[in-house]
Short mmCIF file of C-alpha atoms and ligand atoms in Angstrom, two decimals:
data_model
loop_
_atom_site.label_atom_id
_atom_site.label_comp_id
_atom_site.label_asym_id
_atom_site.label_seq_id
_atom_site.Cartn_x
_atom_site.Cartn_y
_atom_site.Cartn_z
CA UNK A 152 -103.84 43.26 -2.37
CA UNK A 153 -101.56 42.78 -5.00
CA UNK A 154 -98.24 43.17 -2.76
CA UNK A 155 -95.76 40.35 -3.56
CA UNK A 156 -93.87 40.10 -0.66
CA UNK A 157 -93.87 38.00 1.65
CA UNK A 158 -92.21 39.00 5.62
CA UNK A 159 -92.95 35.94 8.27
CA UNK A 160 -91.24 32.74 9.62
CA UNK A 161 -91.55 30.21 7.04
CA UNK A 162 -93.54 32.14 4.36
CA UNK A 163 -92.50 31.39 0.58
CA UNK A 164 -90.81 34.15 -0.65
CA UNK A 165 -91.96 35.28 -3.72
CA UNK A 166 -88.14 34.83 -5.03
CA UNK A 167 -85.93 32.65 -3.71
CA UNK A 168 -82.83 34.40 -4.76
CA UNK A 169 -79.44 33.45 -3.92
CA UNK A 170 -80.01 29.45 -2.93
CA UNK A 171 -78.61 28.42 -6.20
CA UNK A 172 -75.36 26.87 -4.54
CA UNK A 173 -77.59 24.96 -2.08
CA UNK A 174 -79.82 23.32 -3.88
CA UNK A 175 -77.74 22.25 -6.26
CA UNK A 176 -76.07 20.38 -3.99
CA UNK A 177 -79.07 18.53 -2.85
CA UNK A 178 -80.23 18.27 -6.61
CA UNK A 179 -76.69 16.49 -7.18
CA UNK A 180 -77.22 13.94 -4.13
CA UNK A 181 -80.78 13.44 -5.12
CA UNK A 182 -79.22 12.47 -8.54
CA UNK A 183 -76.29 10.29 -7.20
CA UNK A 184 -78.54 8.24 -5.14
CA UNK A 185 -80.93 7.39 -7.76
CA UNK A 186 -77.46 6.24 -9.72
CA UNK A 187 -76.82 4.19 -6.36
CA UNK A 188 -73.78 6.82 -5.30
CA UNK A 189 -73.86 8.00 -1.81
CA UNK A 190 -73.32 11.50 -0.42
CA UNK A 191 -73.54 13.13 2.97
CA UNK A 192 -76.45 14.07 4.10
CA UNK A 193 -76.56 17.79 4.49
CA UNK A 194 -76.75 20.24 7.69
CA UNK A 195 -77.98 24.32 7.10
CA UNK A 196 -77.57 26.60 9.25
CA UNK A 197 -78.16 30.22 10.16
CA UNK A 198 -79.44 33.45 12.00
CA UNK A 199 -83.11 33.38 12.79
CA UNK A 200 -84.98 34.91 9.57
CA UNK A 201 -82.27 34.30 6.81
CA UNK A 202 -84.07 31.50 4.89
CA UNK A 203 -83.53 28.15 6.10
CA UNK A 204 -86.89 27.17 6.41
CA UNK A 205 -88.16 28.38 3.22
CA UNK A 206 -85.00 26.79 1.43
CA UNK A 207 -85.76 23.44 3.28
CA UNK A 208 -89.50 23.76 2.09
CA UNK A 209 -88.51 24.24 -1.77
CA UNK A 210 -85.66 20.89 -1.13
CA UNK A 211 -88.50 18.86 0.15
CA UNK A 212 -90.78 19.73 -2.72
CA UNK A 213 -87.80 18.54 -5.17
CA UNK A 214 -87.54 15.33 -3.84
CA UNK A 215 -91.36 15.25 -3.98
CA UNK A 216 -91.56 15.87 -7.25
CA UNK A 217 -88.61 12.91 -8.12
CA UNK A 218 -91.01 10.61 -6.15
CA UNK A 219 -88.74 10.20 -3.50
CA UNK A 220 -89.95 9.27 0.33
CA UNK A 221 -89.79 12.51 1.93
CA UNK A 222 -90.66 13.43 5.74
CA UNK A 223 -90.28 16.66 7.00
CA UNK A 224 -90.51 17.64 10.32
CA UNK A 225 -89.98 20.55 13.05
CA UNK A 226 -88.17 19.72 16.14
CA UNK A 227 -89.81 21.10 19.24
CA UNK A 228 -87.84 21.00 22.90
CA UNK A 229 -91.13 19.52 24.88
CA UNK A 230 -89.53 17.88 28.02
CA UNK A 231 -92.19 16.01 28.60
CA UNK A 232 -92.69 14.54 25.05
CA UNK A 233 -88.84 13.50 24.73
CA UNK A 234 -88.85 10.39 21.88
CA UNK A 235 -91.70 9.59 21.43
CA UNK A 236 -92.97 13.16 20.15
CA UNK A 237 -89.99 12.71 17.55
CA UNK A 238 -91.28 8.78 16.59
CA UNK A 239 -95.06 10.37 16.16
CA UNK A 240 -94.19 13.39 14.26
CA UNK A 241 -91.62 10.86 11.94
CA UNK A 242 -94.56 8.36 11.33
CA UNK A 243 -97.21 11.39 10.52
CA UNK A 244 -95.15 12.74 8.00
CA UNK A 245 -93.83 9.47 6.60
CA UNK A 246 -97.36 8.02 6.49
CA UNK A 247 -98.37 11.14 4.66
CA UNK A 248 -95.44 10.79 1.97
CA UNK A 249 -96.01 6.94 2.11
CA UNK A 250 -99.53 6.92 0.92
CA UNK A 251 -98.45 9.56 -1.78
CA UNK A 252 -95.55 7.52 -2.98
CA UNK A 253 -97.78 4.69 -3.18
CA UNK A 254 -100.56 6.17 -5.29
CA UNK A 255 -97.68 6.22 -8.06
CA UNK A 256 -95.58 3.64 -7.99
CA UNK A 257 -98.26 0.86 -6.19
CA UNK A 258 -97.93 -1.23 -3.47
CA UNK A 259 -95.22 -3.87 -5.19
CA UNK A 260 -93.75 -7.02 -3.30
CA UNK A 261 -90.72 -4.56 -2.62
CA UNK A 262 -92.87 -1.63 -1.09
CA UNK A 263 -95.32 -3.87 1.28
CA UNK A 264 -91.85 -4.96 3.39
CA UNK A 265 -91.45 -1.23 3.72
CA UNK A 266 -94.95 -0.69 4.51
CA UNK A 267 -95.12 -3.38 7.48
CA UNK A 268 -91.95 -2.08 8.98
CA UNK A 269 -93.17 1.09 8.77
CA UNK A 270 -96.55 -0.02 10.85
CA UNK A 271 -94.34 -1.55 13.08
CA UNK A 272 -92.72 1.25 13.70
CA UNK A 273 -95.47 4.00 14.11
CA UNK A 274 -97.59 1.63 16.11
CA UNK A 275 -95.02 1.86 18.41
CA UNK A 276 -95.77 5.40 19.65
CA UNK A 277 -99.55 4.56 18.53
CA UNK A 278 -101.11 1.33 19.32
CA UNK A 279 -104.49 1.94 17.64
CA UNK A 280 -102.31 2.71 14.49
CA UNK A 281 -103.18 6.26 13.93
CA UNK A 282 -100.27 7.16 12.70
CA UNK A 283 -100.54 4.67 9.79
CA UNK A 284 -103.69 5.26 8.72
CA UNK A 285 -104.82 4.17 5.36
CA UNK A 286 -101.95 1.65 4.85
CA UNK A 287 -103.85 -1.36 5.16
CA UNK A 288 -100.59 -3.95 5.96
CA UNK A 289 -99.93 -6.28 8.79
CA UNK A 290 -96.82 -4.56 10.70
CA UNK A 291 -93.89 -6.94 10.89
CA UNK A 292 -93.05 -8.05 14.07
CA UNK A 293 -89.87 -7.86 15.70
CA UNK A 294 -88.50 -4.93 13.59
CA UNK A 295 -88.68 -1.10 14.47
CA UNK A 296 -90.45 -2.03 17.45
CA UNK A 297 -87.83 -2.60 20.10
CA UNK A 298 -88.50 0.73 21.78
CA UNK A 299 -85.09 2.17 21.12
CA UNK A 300 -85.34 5.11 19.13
CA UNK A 301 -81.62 4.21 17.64
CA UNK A 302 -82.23 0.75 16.78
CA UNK A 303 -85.91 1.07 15.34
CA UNK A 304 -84.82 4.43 13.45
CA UNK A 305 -82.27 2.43 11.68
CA UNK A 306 -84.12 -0.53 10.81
CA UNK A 307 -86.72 1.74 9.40
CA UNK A 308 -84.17 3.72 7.24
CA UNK A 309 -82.65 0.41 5.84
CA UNK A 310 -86.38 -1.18 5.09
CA UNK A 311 -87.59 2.01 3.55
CA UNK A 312 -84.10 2.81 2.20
CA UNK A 313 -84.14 -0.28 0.42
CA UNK A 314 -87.28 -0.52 -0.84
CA UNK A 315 -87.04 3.38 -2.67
CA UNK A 316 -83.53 2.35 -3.81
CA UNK A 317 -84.70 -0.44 -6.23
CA UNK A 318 -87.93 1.84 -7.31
CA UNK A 319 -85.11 4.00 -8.46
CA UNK A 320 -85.58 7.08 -5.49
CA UNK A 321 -84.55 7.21 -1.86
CA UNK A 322 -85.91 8.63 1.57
CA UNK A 323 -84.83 12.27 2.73
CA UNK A 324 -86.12 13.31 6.39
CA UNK A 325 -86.02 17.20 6.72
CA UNK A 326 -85.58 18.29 10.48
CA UNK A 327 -86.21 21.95 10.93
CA UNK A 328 -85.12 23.50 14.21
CA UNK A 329 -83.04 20.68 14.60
CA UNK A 330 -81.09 22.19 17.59
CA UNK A 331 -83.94 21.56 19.62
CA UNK A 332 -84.03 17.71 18.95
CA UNK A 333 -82.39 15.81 22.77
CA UNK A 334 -79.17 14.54 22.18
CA UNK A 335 -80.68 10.58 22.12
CA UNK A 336 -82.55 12.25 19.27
CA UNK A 337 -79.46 13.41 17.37
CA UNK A 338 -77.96 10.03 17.90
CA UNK A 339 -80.71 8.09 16.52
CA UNK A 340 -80.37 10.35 13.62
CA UNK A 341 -76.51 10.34 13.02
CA UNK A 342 -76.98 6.54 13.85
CA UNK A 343 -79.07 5.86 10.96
CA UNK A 344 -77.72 8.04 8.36
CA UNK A 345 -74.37 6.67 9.14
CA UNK A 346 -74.99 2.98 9.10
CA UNK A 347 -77.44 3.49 5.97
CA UNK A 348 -74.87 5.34 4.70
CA UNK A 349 -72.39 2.44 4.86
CA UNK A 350 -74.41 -0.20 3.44
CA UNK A 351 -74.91 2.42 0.65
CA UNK A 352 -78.54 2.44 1.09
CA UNK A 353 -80.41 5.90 0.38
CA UNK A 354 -81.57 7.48 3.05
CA UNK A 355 -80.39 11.04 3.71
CA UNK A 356 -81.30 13.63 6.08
CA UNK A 357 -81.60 17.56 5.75
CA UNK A 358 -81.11 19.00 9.10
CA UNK A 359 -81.65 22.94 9.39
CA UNK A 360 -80.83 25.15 12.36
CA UNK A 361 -79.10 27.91 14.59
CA UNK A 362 -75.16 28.04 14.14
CA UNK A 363 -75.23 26.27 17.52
CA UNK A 364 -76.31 22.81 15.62
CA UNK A 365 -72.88 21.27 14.04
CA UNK A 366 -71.26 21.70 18.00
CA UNK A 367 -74.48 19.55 19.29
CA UNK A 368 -74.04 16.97 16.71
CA UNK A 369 -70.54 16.80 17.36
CA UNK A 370 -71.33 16.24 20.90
CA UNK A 371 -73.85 13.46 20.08
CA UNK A 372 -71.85 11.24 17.44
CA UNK A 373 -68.24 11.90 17.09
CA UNK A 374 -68.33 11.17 13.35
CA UNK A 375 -70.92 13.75 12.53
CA UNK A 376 -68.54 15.91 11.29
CA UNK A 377 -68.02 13.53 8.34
CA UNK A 378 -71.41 12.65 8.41
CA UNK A 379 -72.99 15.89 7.54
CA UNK A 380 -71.88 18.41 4.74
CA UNK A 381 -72.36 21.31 6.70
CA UNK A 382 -73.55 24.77 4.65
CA UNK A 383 -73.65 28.17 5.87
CA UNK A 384 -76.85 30.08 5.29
CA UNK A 385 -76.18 33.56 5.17
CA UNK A 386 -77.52 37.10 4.27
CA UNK A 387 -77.87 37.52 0.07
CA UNK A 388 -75.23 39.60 -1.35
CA UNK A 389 -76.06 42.96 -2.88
CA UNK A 390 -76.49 41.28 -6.15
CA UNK A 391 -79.30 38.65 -4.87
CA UNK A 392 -80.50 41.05 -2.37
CA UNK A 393 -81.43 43.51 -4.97
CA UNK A 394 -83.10 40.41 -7.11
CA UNK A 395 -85.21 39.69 -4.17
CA UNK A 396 -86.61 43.08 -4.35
CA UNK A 397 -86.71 44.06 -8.14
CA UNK A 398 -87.77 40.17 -9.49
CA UNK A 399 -91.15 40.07 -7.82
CA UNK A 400 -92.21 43.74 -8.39
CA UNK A 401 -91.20 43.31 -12.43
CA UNK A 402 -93.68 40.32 -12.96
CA UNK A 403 -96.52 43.07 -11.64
CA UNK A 404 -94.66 45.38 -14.46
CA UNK A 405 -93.89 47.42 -11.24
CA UNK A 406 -90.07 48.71 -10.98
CA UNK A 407 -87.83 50.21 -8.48
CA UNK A 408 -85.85 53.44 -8.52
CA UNK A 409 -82.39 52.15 -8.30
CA UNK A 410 -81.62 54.09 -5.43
CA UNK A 411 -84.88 52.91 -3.69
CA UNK A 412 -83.51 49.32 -4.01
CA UNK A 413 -80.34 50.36 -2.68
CA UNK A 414 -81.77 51.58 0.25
CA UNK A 415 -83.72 48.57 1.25
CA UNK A 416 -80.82 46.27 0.67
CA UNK A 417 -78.67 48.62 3.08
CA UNK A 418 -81.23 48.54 5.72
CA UNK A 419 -81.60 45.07 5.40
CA UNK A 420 -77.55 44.15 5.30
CA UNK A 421 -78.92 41.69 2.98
CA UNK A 422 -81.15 39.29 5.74
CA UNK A 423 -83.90 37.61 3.76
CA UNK A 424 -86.40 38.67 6.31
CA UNK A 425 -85.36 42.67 6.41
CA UNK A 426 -85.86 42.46 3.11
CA UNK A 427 -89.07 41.09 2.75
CA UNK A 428 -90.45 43.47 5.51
CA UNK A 429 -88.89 46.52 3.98
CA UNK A 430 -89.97 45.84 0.36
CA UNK A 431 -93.66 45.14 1.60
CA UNK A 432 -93.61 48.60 3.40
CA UNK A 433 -91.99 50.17 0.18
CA UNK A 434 -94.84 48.55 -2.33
CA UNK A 435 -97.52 49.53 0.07
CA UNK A 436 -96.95 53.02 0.59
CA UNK A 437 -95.73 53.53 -2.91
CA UNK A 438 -98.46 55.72 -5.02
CA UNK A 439 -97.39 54.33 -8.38
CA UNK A 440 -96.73 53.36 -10.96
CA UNK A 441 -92.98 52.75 -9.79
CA UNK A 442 -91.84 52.49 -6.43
CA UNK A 443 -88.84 55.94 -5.53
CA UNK A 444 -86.20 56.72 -2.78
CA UNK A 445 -88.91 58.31 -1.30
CA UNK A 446 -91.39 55.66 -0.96
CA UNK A 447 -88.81 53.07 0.14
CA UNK A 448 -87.75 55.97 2.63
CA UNK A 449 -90.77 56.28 4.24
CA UNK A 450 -91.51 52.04 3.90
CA UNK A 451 -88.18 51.93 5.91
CA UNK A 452 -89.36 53.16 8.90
CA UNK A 453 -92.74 51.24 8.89
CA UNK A 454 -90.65 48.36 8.00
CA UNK A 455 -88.64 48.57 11.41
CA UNK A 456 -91.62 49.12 13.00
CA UNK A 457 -92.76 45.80 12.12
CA UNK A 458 -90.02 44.15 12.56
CA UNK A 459 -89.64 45.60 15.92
CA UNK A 460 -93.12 45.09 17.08
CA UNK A 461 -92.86 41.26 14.92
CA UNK A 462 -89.95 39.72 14.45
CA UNK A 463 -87.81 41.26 17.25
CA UNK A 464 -90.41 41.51 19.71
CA UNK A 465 -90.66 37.77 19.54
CA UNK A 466 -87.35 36.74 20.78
CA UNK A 467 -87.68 40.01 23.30
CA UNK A 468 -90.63 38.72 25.33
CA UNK A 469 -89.21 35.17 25.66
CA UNK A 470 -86.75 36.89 28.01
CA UNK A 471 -87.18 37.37 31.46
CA UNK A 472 -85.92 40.79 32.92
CA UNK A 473 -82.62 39.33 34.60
CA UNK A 474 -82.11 37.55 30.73
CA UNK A 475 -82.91 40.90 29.13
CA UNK A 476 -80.17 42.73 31.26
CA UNK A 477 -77.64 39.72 29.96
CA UNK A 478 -78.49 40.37 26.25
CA UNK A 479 -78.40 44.29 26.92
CA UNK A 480 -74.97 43.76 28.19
CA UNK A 481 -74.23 41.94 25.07
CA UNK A 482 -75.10 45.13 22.81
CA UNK A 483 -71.95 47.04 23.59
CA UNK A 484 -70.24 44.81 21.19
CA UNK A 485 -73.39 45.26 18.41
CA UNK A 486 -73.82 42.42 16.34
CA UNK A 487 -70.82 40.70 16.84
CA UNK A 488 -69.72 37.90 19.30
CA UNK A 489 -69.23 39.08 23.42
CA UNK A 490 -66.64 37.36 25.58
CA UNK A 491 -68.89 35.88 28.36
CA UNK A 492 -66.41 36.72 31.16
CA UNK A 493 -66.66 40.98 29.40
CA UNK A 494 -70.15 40.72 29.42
CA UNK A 495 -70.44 39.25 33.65
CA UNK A 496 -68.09 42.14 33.91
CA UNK A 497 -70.65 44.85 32.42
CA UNK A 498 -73.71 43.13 34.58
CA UNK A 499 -70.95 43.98 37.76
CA UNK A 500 -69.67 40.10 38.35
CA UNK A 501 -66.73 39.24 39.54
CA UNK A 502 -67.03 36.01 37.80
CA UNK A 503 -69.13 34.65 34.67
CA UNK A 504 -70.26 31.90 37.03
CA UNK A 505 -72.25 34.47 38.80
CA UNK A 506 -74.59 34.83 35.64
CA UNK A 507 -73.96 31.04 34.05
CA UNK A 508 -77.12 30.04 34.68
CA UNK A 509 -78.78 33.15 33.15
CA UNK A 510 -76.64 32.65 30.09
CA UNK A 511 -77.53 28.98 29.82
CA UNK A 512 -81.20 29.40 29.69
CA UNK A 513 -80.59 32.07 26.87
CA UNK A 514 -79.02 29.45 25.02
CA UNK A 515 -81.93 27.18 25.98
CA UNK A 516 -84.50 29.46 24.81
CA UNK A 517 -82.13 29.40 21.79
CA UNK A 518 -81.91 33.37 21.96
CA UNK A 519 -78.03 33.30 21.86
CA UNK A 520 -75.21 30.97 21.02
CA UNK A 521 -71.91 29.65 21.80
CA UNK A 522 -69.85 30.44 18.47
CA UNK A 523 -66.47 29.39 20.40
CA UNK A 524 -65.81 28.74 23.86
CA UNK A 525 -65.80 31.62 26.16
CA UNK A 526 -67.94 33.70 23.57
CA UNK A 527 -71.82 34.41 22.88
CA UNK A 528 -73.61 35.96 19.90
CA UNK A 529 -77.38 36.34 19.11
CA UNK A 530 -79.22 34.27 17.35
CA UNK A 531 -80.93 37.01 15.44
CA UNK A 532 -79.55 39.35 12.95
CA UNK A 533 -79.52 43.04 13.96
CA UNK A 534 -80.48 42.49 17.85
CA UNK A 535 -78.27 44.73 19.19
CA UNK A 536 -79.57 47.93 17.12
CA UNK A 537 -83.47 46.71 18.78
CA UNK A 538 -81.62 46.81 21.60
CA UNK A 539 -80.82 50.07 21.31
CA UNK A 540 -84.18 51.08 20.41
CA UNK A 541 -85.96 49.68 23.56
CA UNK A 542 -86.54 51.75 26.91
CA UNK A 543 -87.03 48.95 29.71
N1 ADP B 1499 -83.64 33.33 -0.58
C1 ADP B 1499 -84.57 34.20 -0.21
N2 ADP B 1499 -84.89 35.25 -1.02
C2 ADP B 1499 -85.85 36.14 -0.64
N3 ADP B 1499 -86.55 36.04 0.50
C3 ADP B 1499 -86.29 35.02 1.33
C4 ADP B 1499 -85.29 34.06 1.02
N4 ADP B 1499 -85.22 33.17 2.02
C5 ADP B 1499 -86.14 33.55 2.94
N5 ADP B 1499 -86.79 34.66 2.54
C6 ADP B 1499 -87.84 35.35 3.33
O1 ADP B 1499 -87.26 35.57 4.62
C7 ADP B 1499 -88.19 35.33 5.65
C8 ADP B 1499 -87.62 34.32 6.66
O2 ADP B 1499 -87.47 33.04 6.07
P1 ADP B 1499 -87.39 31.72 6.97
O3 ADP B 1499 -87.18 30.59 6.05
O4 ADP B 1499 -88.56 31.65 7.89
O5 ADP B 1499 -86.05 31.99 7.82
P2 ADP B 1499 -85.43 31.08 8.98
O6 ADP B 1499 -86.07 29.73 8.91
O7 ADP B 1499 -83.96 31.04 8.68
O8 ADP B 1499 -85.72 31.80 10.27
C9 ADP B 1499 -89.48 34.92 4.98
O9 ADP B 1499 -90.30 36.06 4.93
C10 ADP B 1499 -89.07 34.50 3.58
O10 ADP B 1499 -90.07 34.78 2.64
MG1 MG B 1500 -87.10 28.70 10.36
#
């Protein structure tokens, strides 16, 4: 009951070690906005399970907490719901934030233009205006209504921009998953931070995603390279591994055999996720007071269990059998990147054309990536070894 950890997409870990780097970063442009500097806005990203959404979680809540506009959204790739699923889940979360921000600062002179733009805006996706519930304004015609995502996006950054600047905050939208926004999407994104950026109004966004993001940016805007400051999110080193495993247990007055925390740490190569399973396996098997070799031994192998049956398991089954022979081929070369045209080879093709289409709709599914041209990786840490592990 009392176990501390925390394994699962998106959970709060009960330590957010390692991060320091990265949010101070986002603590500094937070600070040099409110001083009217800019910044760039900021793109993560990652492996599945290494902490991007729990790190974007803890930057929204500081920007929260400085009163700041914040929306925060996850991108989903629904076909059918292309722009105006984006537009809806924008105006939910900014309404939500809005009516927040409001109950502390009031609605001012400054604030209401916001507000109406804002109404314009939502009611765009939502005539009956149920995505701007509770603020009771008159939308203002003629601006983030034109029905381009780009233009009204823009508008709405400036208005809101504006308004937060001379309250003495700014707006941040968090986009999680942000690989699987369309490319119009992207645009309308790079498009407003850009020109919001230029007329050095505050409006930032935190984009988070697989490695695969900074190449579809590129591809949207040709200045999002300058746009973005673009940070890695990697596994902890041995140092912050072992604090996400020893911090949490100490504040139960629980400790770990050194060579117990070793253990998990190896086994985990440091992945945030690994870690958290593995530790929660450890604790719960453990029959006190401290937690030995031997317990984390034995919490190992329940640990891959879970993950295998959990975490794995749930890129696995979103394969069909043709794309699970394609990432099988992949495993000879374990974790690291495969040459495409090797990997057609292995599956018996004369030519990676033959199995394009296979590997496209692996990148689709956003199971593997392009790293460079001509090569593809997983998108999840440790793949290859589950791999191993599964008869077909
Ligand atoms: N910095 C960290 N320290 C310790 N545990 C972490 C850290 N970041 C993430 N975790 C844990 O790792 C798991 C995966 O985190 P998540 O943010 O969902 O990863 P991602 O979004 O990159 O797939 C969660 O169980 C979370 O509690
Ligand atoms: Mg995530």
């Amino acid at each position: 009951m009392s176990n501390p950890y925390s394994p699962g997409a998106g959970l709060r870990p009960p330590e957010l070690a390692g991060r320091d780097d990265d949010i101070t970063a986002f603590e500094t442009l937070l600070a040099r906005a409110e001083a009217g500097r800019p910044s760039q806005s900021m793109v993560l990203t990652g492996l599945r399970g290494v902490g991007k959404t729990v790190l974007l979680n803890d930057l929204a809540n500081r920007a929260r907490h400085r009163d700041w506009i914040v929306a925060q959204i996850e991108a989903r790739s629904d076909p059918d719901a292309a722009g105006t699923a984006f537009r809806a889940m924008v105006s939910r979360s900014l309404n939500q934030s809005l009516r927040q921000v409001t109950g502390s600062w009031g609605v001012g002179e400054r604030l209401r233009a916001a507000l109406a733009t804002f109404k314009s805006f939502s009611i765009r996706t939502d005539p009956t205006g149920g995505l701007s519930l509770g603020i009771d304004i008159d939308p203002l015609r003629g601006r983030a209504d034109s029905g381009s995502l780009e233009m009204d996006l823009s508008e709405l950054a400036f208005d809101l921009g504006s308004s937060a600047a001379g309250l003495g905050a700014g707006v941040v939208v968090l986009i999680d998953e942000m690989q699987e926004l369309a490319r119009d999407e992207l645009s309308a994104v790079c498009t407003a931070a850009h020109e919001s950026g230029q007329r050095t109004v505050p409006f930032y966004v935190v984009g988070a995603g697989l490695p695969s993001l900074p190449g579809l940016l590129a591809e949207a805007r040709s200045y999002a390279e300058q746009l973005f400051a673009y940070q890695p999110i990697g596994p902890l080193d041995r140092a912050d591994a072992g604090t996400a495993v020893v911090r949490p247990a100490a504040s139960h007055d629980v400790a770990w055999e050194e060579a117990a925390v070793a253990a998990v740490v190896d086994a985990s190569a440091g992945y945030p996720y690994f870690l958290q399973e593995h530790a929660k396996a450890a604790w719960d098997y453990a029959p006190g007071p401290g937690i030995t070799l031997a317990d984390a031994t034995v919490g190992l192998q329940v640990g891959r269990d879970k993950l295998d049956f959990g975490f794995f398991a749930s890129s696995w089954n979103r394969a069909t059998p043709t794309e699970r022979a394609y990432l099988r081929a992949m495993a000879a070369d374990g974790d690291g990147p495969a040459s495409s045209g090797e990997v057609a080879r292995r599956l018996g093709k004369t030519s990676v054309q033959q199995v394009g289409p296979v590997r496209a709709n692996l990148i689709h599914k956003g199971l593997i990536y392009a790293p460079e041209h001509g090569l593809v990786a997983y998108t999840v840490p440790g793949m290859a070894a589950f791999i191993g592990r599964q008869v077909d």
